[in-house]
mmCIF file of C-alpha atoms in Angstrom:
data_model
loop_
_atom_site.group_PDB
_atom_site.id
_atom_site.type_symbol
_atom_site.label_atom_id
_atom_site.label_comp_id
_atom_site.label_asym_id
_atom_site.label_seq_id
_atom_site.Cartn_x
_atom_site.Cartn_y
_atom_site.Cartn_z
ATOM 1 C CA UNK A 1 0.003 0.273 -0.166
ATOM 2 C CA UNK A 2 1.255 3.111 -0.699
ATOM 3 C CA UNK A 3 3.082 4.539 2.209
ATOM 4 C CA UNK A 4 2.263 8.481 2.499
ATOM 5 C CA UNK A 5 0.295 8.449 5.457
ATOM 6 C CA UNK A 6 2.898 7.034 7.335
ATOM 7 C CA UNK A 7 5.670 8.762 6.214
ATOM 8 C CA UNK A 8 4.111 11.740 7.098
ATOM 9 C CA UNK A 9 3.001 10.764 10.609
ATOM 10 C CA UNK A 10 6.801 9.755 10.915
ATOM 11 C CA UNK A 11 6.940 13.945 9.920
ATOM 12 C CA UNK A 12 5.242 15.105 12.293
ATOM 13 C CA UNK A 13 6.503 12.912 14.974
ATOM 14 C CA UNK A 14 10.073 14.117 13.765
ATOM 15 C CA UNK A 15 9.301 18.314 13.737
ATOM 16 C CA UNK A 16 6.757 17.905 17.131
ATOM 17 C CA UNK A 17 10.255 16.302 18.312
ATOM 18 C CA UNK A 18 8.927 13.301 19.517
ATOM 19 C CA UNK A 19 10.567 9.159 19.742
ATOM 20 C CA UNK A 20 8.121 6.448 18.717
ATOM 21 C CA UNK A 21 8.018 5.663 22.260
ATOM 22 C CA UNK A 22 7.518 8.656 23.396
ATOM 23 C CA UNK A 23 4.274 9.344 21.183
ATOM 24 C CA UNK A 24 3.300 6.171 21.954
ATOM 25 C CA UNK A 25 3.083 7.459 25.714
ATOM 26 C CA UNK A 26 0.897 10.540 24.542
ATOM 27 C CA UNK A 27 -1.480 8.382 21.776
ATOM 28 C CA UNK A 28 -1.851 5.926 24.313
ATOM 29 C CA UNK A 29 -0.557 3.046 22.239
ATOM 30 C CA UNK A 30 2.543 0.783 22.223
ATOM 31 C CA UNK A 31 6.261 1.905 20.693
ATOM 32 C CA UNK A 32 5.211 -1.318 17.646
ATOM 33 C CA UNK A 33 2.155 -0.059 16.591
ATOM 34 C CA UNK A 34 3.457 3.525 15.763
ATOM 35 C CA UNK A 35 6.369 2.079 13.945
ATOM 36 C CA UNK A 36 3.665 0.023 12.115
ATOM 37 C CA UNK A 37 2.207 2.467 10.419
ATOM 38 C CA UNK A 38 4.986 4.562 9.993
ATOM 39 C CA UNK A 39 6.072 1.589 8.179
ATOM 40 C CA UNK A 40 3.058 1.342 6.391
ATOM 41 C CA UNK A 41 2.100 -1.590 7.268
ATOM 42 C CA UNK A 42 -0.433 -0.705 9.627
ATOM 43 C CA UNK A 43 -3.485 1.351 8.813
ATOM 44 C CA UNK A 44 -5.135 3.144 12.354
ATOM 45 C CA UNK A 45 -8.033 2.127 13.522
ATOM 46 C CA UNK A 46 -10.158 5.949 13.674
ATOM 47 C CA UNK A 47 -10.180 6.293 17.425
ATOM 48 C CA UNK A 48 -6.323 5.649 16.934
ATOM 49 C CA UNK A 49 -6.132 8.117 14.511
ATOM 50 C CA UNK A 50 -7.539 10.579 16.403
ATOM 51 C CA UNK A 51 -5.344 9.979 18.926
ATOM 52 C CA UNK A 52 -2.739 10.819 16.848
ATOM 53 C CA UNK A 53 -3.856 13.758 16.685
ATOM 54 C CA UNK A 54 -4.439 15.271 19.895
ATOM 55 C CA UNK A 55 -0.825 14.214 20.423
ATOM 56 C CA UNK A 56 0.088 15.678 17.544
ATOM 57 C CA UNK A 57 -1.569 18.454 17.568
ATOM 58 C CA UNK A 58 -2.337 18.299 14.185
ATOM 59 C CA UNK A 59 -6.258 19.116 13.902
ATOM 60 C CA UNK A 60 -8.438 15.786 12.422
ATOM 61 C CA UNK A 61 -5.227 15.015 8.760
ATOM 62 C CA UNK A 62 -5.338 12.114 10.678
ATOM 63 C CA UNK A 63 -8.622 11.851 11.428
ATOM 64 C CA UNK A 64 -9.668 12.518 8.276
ATOM 65 C CA UNK A 65 -7.207 11.173 5.683
ATOM 66 C CA UNK A 66 -6.827 7.456 6.577
ATOM 67 C CA UNK A 67 -5.785 5.418 4.178
ATOM 68 C CA UNK A 68 -9.033 3.868 2.078
ATOM 69 C CA UNK A 69 -10.504 0.975 3.399
ATOM 70 C CA UNK A 70 -10.916 -0.890 -0.332
ATOM 71 C CA UNK A 71 -7.354 -2.146 -1.115
ATOM 72 C CA UNK A 72 -5.975 -4.866 -3.671
ATOM 73 C CA UNK A 73 -5.998 -7.948 -1.845
ATOM 74 C CA UNK A 74 -2.277 -7.686 -2.604
ATOM 75 C CA UNK A 75 -1.011 -4.539 -0.940
ATOM 76 C CA UNK A 76 -3.457 -5.757 2.243
ATOM 77 C CA UNK A 77 -1.460 -9.237 2.487
ATOM 78 C CA UNK A 78 1.749 -7.808 1.496
ATOM 79 C CA UNK A 79 0.458 -6.350 5.162
ATOM 80 C CA UNK A 80 -1.156 -9.011 6.393
ATOM 81 C CA UNK A 81 1.907 -11.474 5.659
ATOM 82 C CA UNK A 82 4.506 -8.965 7.524
ATOM 83 C CA UNK A 83 2.176 -9.132 10.710
ATOM 84 C CA UNK A 84 1.587 -12.726 10.686
ATOM 85 C CA UNK A 85 6.374 -12.773 10.894
ATOM 86 C CA UNK A 86 5.377 -10.919 13.251
ATOM 87 C CA UNK A 87 2.613 -13.211 15.905
ATOM 88 C CA UNK A 88 2.896 -15.047 18.371
ATOM 89 C CA UNK A 89 -0.362 -17.052 18.316
ATOM 90 C CA UNK A 90 -2.555 -16.674 14.860
ATOM 91 C CA UNK A 91 -5.689 -18.989 14.568
ATOM 92 C CA UNK A 92 -6.946 -19.366 10.863
ATOM 93 C CA UNK A 93 -10.319 -20.911 9.499
ATOM 94 C CA UNK A 94 -10.929 -20.880 5.368
ATOM 95 C CA UNK A 95 -12.488 -21.886 2.979
ATOM 96 C CA UNK A 96 -9.322 -23.363 1.313
ATOM 97 C CA UNK A 97 -6.062 -24.181 2.519
ATOM 98 C CA UNK A 98 -4.098 -21.835 4.792
ATOM 99 C CA UNK A 99 -0.834 -20.774 3.382
ATOM 100 C CA UNK A 100 1.006 -22.504 6.348
ATOM 101 C CA UNK A 101 -0.569 -25.873 5.848
ATOM 102 C CA UNK A 102 0.394 -26.145 1.872
ATOM 103 C CA UNK A 103 3.654 -27.296 0.276
ATOM 104 C CA UNK A 104 4.678 -27.066 -3.119
ATOM 105 C CA UNK A 105 2.275 -29.473 -5.199
ATOM 106 C CA UNK A 106 -0.941 -27.922 -4.356
ATOM 107 C CA UNK A 107 0.857 -24.143 -4.256
ATOM 108 C CA UNK A 108 1.165 -25.166 -7.853
ATOM 109 C CA UNK A 109 -2.137 -26.658 -9.044
ATOM 110 C CA UNK A 110 -4.121 -23.563 -7.083
ATOM 111 C CA UNK A 111 -1.764 -20.775 -8.503
ATOM 112 C CA UNK A 112 -1.986 -22.784 -12.195
ATOM 113 C CA UNK A 113 -6.244 -21.931 -12.117
ATOM 114 C CA UNK A 114 -5.637 -18.039 -11.424
ATOM 115 C CA UNK A 115 -7.716 -15.790 -13.924
ATOM 116 C CA UNK A 116 -6.298 -14.227 -15.897
ATOM 117 C CA UNK A 117 -3.448 -16.960 -16.106
ATOM 118 C CA UNK A 118 -0.250 -16.244 -14.276
ATOM 119 C CA UNK A 119 3.616 -16.440 -16.577
ATOM 120 C CA UNK A 120 5.686 -19.049 -15.426
ATOM 121 C CA UNK A 121 8.355 -16.163 -13.598
ATOM 122 C CA UNK A 122 5.312 -14.797 -11.391
ATOM 123 C CA UNK A 123 4.245 -17.949 -10.434
ATOM 124 C CA UNK A 124 7.121 -18.952 -9.119
ATOM 125 C CA UNK A 125 7.920 -15.582 -7.378
ATOM 126 C CA UNK A 126 3.864 -16.796 -5.996
ATOM 127 C CA UNK A 127 5.119 -19.903 -4.858
ATOM 128 C CA UNK A 128 8.226 -19.514 -3.212
ATOM 129 C CA UNK A 129 6.013 -15.893 -1.135
ATOM 130 C CA UNK A 130 4.032 -19.314 -0.986
ATOM 131 C CA UNK A 131 6.698 -21.756 0.586
ATOM 132 C CA UNK A 132 8.940 -19.161 3.049
ATOM 133 C CA UNK A 133 5.336 -18.547 4.279
ATOM 134 C CA UNK A 134 4.945 -21.696 6.100
ATOM 135 C CA UNK A 135 9.134 -21.660 7.494
ATOM 136 C CA UNK A 136 7.767 -19.933 10.137
ATOM 137 C CA UNK A 137 6.983 -22.782 11.042
ATOM 138 C CA UNK A 138 9.516 -24.279 11.115
ATOM 139 C CA UNK A 139 10.317 -22.405 13.809
ATOM 140 C CA UNK A 140 9.298 -25.129 17.184
ATOM 141 C CA UNK A 141 7.676 -22.911 18.924
ATOM 142 C CA UNK A 142 6.572 -19.738 18.277
ATOM 143 C CA UNK A 143 3.875 -19.064 16.530
ATOM 144 C CA UNK A 144 1.567 -21.144 18.353
ATOM 145 C CA UNK A 145 -0.837 -21.747 15.283
ATOM 146 C CA UNK A 146 -4.525 -23.569 15.228
ATOM 147 C CA UNK A 147 -6.495 -23.639 12.365
ATOM 148 C CA UNK A 148 -10.514 -24.450 11.526
ATOM 149 C CA UNK A 149 -10.817 -26.116 8.273
ATOM 150 C CA UNK A 150 -14.137 -26.932 6.237
ATOM 151 C CA UNK A 151 -14.838 -30.801 5.277
ATOM 152 C CA UNK A 152 -15.033 -30.216 1.827
ATOM 153 C CA UNK A 153 -11.183 -28.854 1.322
ATOM 154 C CA UNK A 154 -10.616 -32.934 1.866
ATOM 155 C CA UNK A 155 -12.586 -34.265 -0.798
ATOM 156 C CA UNK A 156 -12.197 -30.885 -3.890
ATOM 157 C CA UNK A 157 -8.852 -32.687 -5.393
ATOM 158 C CA UNK A 158 -6.360 -30.518 -6.205
ATOM 159 C CA UNK A 159 -3.748 -31.056 -8.249
ATOM 160 C CA UNK A 160 -4.623 -34.652 -8.711
ATOM 161 C CA UNK A 161 -5.210 -37.714 -6.419
ATOM 162 C CA UNK A 162 -1.726 -38.863 -4.610
ATOM 163 C CA UNK A 163 -1.024 -34.440 -4.745
ATOM 164 C CA UNK A 164 -3.852 -34.236 -1.745
ATOM 165 C CA UNK A 165 -3.138 -37.129 -0.115
ATOM 166 C CA UNK A 166 0.647 -36.157 0.142
ATOM 167 C CA UNK A 167 -1.204 -32.401 1.056
ATOM 168 C CA UNK A 168 -3.506 -34.401 4.095
ATOM 169 C CA UNK A 169 -0.564 -36.055 5.168
ATOM 170 C CA UNK A 170 1.332 -33.174 5.376
ATOM 171 C CA UNK A 171 -1.371 -31.334 7.663
ATOM 172 C CA UNK A 172 -1.702 -34.228 10.058
ATOM 173 C CA UNK A 173 2.070 -35.607 10.399
ATOM 174 C CA UNK A 174 2.380 -31.651 11.827
ATOM 175 C CA UNK A 175 -0.403 -31.679 14.119
ATOM 176 C CA UNK A 176 0.789 -34.700 15.493
ATOM 177 C CA UNK A 177 4.111 -33.413 15.839
ATOM 178 C CA UNK A 178 2.779 -31.296 18.016
ATOM 179 C CA UNK A 179 3.295 -28.498 16.206
ATOM 180 C CA UNK A 180 -0.173 -27.197 14.391
ATOM 181 C CA UNK A 181 -3.629 -27.883 16.007
ATOM 182 C CA UNK A 182 -6.571 -28.918 13.063
ATOM 183 C CA UNK A 183 -9.584 -29.108 13.554
ATOM 184 C CA UNK A 184 -12.576 -29.874 10.608
ATOM 185 C CA UNK A 185 -15.471 -28.744 10.863
ATOM 186 C CA UNK A 186 -17.932 -31.669 10.017
ATOM 187 C CA UNK A 187 -19.964 -31.211 6.449
ATOM 188 C CA UNK A 188 -23.446 -32.689 8.302
ATOM 189 C CA UNK A 189 -22.806 -29.662 10.317
ATOM 190 C CA UNK A 190 -24.452 -27.539 8.324
ATOM 191 C CA UNK A 191 -24.052 -23.343 8.074
ATOM 192 C CA UNK A 192 -21.494 -22.141 10.336
ATOM 193 C CA UNK A 193 -19.980 -18.690 11.932
ATOM 194 C CA UNK A 194 -16.897 -17.828 9.877
ATOM 195 C CA UNK A 195 -17.282 -19.508 6.861
ATOM 196 C CA UNK A 196 -18.515 -16.718 4.029
ATOM 197 C CA UNK A 197 -14.264 -16.325 3.761
ATOM 198 C CA UNK A 198 -10.961 -17.043 4.961
ATOM 199 C CA UNK A 199 -10.133 -14.889 8.394
ATOM 200 C CA UNK A 200 -6.976 -14.912 10.295
ATOM 201 C CA UNK A 201 -6.607 -13.822 13.651
ATOM 202 C CA UNK A 202 -3.033 -12.985 15.348
ATOM 203 C CA UNK A 203 -1.781 -11.848 17.999
ATOM 204 C CA UNK A 204 1.212 -9.985 19.281
ATOM 205 C CA UNK A 205 3.753 -10.108 22.325
ATOM 206 C CA UNK A 206 3.539 -5.780 22.088
ATOM 207 C CA UNK A 207 0.401 -4.899 20.471
ATOM 208 C CA UNK A 208 -3.634 -5.254 20.068
ATOM 209 C CA UNK A 209 -4.644 -8.258 18.308
ATOM 210 C CA UNK A 210 -5.052 -8.251 14.491
ATOM 211 C CA UNK A 211 -7.252 -10.232 12.218
ATOM 212 C CA UNK A 212 -7.546 -10.675 8.855
ATOM 213 C CA UNK A 213 -10.087 -11.169 5.870
ATOM 214 C CA UNK A 214 -9.896 -11.973 2.120
ATOM 215 C CA UNK A 215 -12.432 -12.406 0.000
ATOM 216 C CA UNK A 216 -12.240 -12.569 -4.010
ATOM 217 C CA UNK A 217 -10.206 -9.407 -4.820
ATOM 218 C CA UNK A 218 -10.796 -8.051 -1.116
ATOM 219 C CA UNK A 219 -8.727 -8.758 1.544
ATOM 220 C CA UNK A 220 -8.703 -5.905 4.804
ATOM 221 C CA UNK A 221 -7.063 -6.038 8.214
ATOM 222 C CA UNK A 222 -8.826 -5.386 11.304
ATOM 223 C CA UNK A 223 -8.019 -3.459 14.074
ATOM 224 C CA UNK A 224 -10.420 -1.906 16.095
ATOM 225 C CA UNK A 225 -10.664 -3.469 19.393
ATOM 226 C CA UNK A 226 -14.515 -4.211 18.722
ATOM 227 C CA UNK A 227 -15.152 -5.817 15.735
ATOM 228 C CA UNK A 228 -11.702 -8.107 15.994
ATOM 229 C CA UNK A 229 -13.587 -9.404 19.124
ATOM 230 C CA UNK A 230 -16.302 -10.258 17.338
ATOM 231 C CA UNK A 231 -14.165 -12.183 14.874
ATOM 232 C CA UNK A 232 -12.434 -13.530 17.882
ATOM 233 C CA UNK A 233 -15.647 -15.177 19.253
ATOM 234 C CA UNK A 234 -17.463 -16.035 15.896
ATOM 235 C CA UNK A 235 -14.405 -18.361 15.176
ATOM 236 C CA UNK A 236 -14.694 -19.721 18.844
ATOM 237 C CA UNK A 237 -18.103 -20.065 18.988
ATOM 238 C CA UNK A 238 -17.443 -22.302 15.054
ATOM 239 C CA UNK A 239 -14.765 -23.814 17.169
ATOM 240 C CA UNK A 240 -16.314 -25.714 19.508
ATOM 241 C CA UNK A 241 -18.997 -28.254 16.894
ATOM 242 C CA UNK A 242 -15.605 -29.370 14.834
ATOM 243 C CA UNK A 243 -13.918 -32.691 14.948
ATOM 244 C CA UNK A 244 -11.402 -32.555 18.186
ATOM 245 C CA UNK A 245 -7.579 -33.230 17.641
ATOM 246 C CA UNK A 246 -7.758 -36.432 17.015
ATOM 247 C CA UNK A 247 -11.031 -37.419 14.839
ATOM 248 C CA UNK A 248 -9.641 -35.170 12.391
ATOM 249 C CA UNK A 249 -6.154 -37.035 12.194
ATOM 250 C CA UNK A 250 -8.047 -39.535 11.786
ATOM 251 C CA UNK A 251 -10.760 -38.298 8.732
ATOM 252 C CA UNK A 252 -7.337 -36.412 7.737
ATOM 253 C CA UNK A 253 -5.418 -40.141 7.849
ATOM 254 C CA UNK A 254 -8.169 -42.195 5.981
ATOM 255 C CA UNK A 255 -9.314 -39.679 3.099
ATOM 256 C CA UNK A 256 -5.757 -40.201 2.166
ATOM 257 C CA UNK A 257 -5.409 -43.517 2.077
ATOM 258 C CA UNK A 258 -8.348 -43.464 0.065
ATOM 259 C CA UNK A 259 -6.999 -40.995 -2.710
ATOM 260 C CA UNK A 260 -3.512 -43.387 -2.477
ATOM 261 C CA UNK A 261 -5.981 -46.539 -3.371
ATOM 262 C CA UNK A 262 -7.585 -44.510 -5.841
ATOM 263 C CA UNK A 263 -4.896 -42.904 -7.414
#
């Protein structure tokens, strides 16, 4: 996203001879939150912007000229990816496989369905980005990660049946290794909260939690406490109806075996 807003905030802060920490104290925010806004990785909430205006004596400039919320997916995804790399805990719900649980073959199959088609170079670039995201799980502890998967994901063949078997066994392995927690929402549960789009909830050591939602050609980072709290509630409500960890692993393995037997 454009960083005109963040650059202007930094200029006003420096003109007032304030450090990021001093401005954070005056605006009742964290220093890292200020740093993310100045770097263009975060868009402040309206209340954050009002507090910054008061602290910097800038009238209502920061409140009035907040960046447009209808930004492109690519712009918001880059900001979300930066936040994801700093999170200490991530909760995901998706109508497709979360990027952190994918490996190369399914990634290539998904990228091959993009319209208009991608060039080989662009496909390779996006594949590298997705695989780099998945390397977050190379750390044995942080971030804590759990995912809610719709059972329909297990039965939609992406790539071929061998690729599907490999993907499901990969997820089962991560769960059994204790690195992630995954819960499948059975098809017979019907409709449930958060099924309409991809949702990612992120928690941090030194700043408030945020949420990231994504649909077709639209995406948004949510940092309003009220909105994040509502999305967290919907996520936990849905998790309560999902299969247990043990049931999920059993289903992943049995479905993978079915794919292998029919391959």
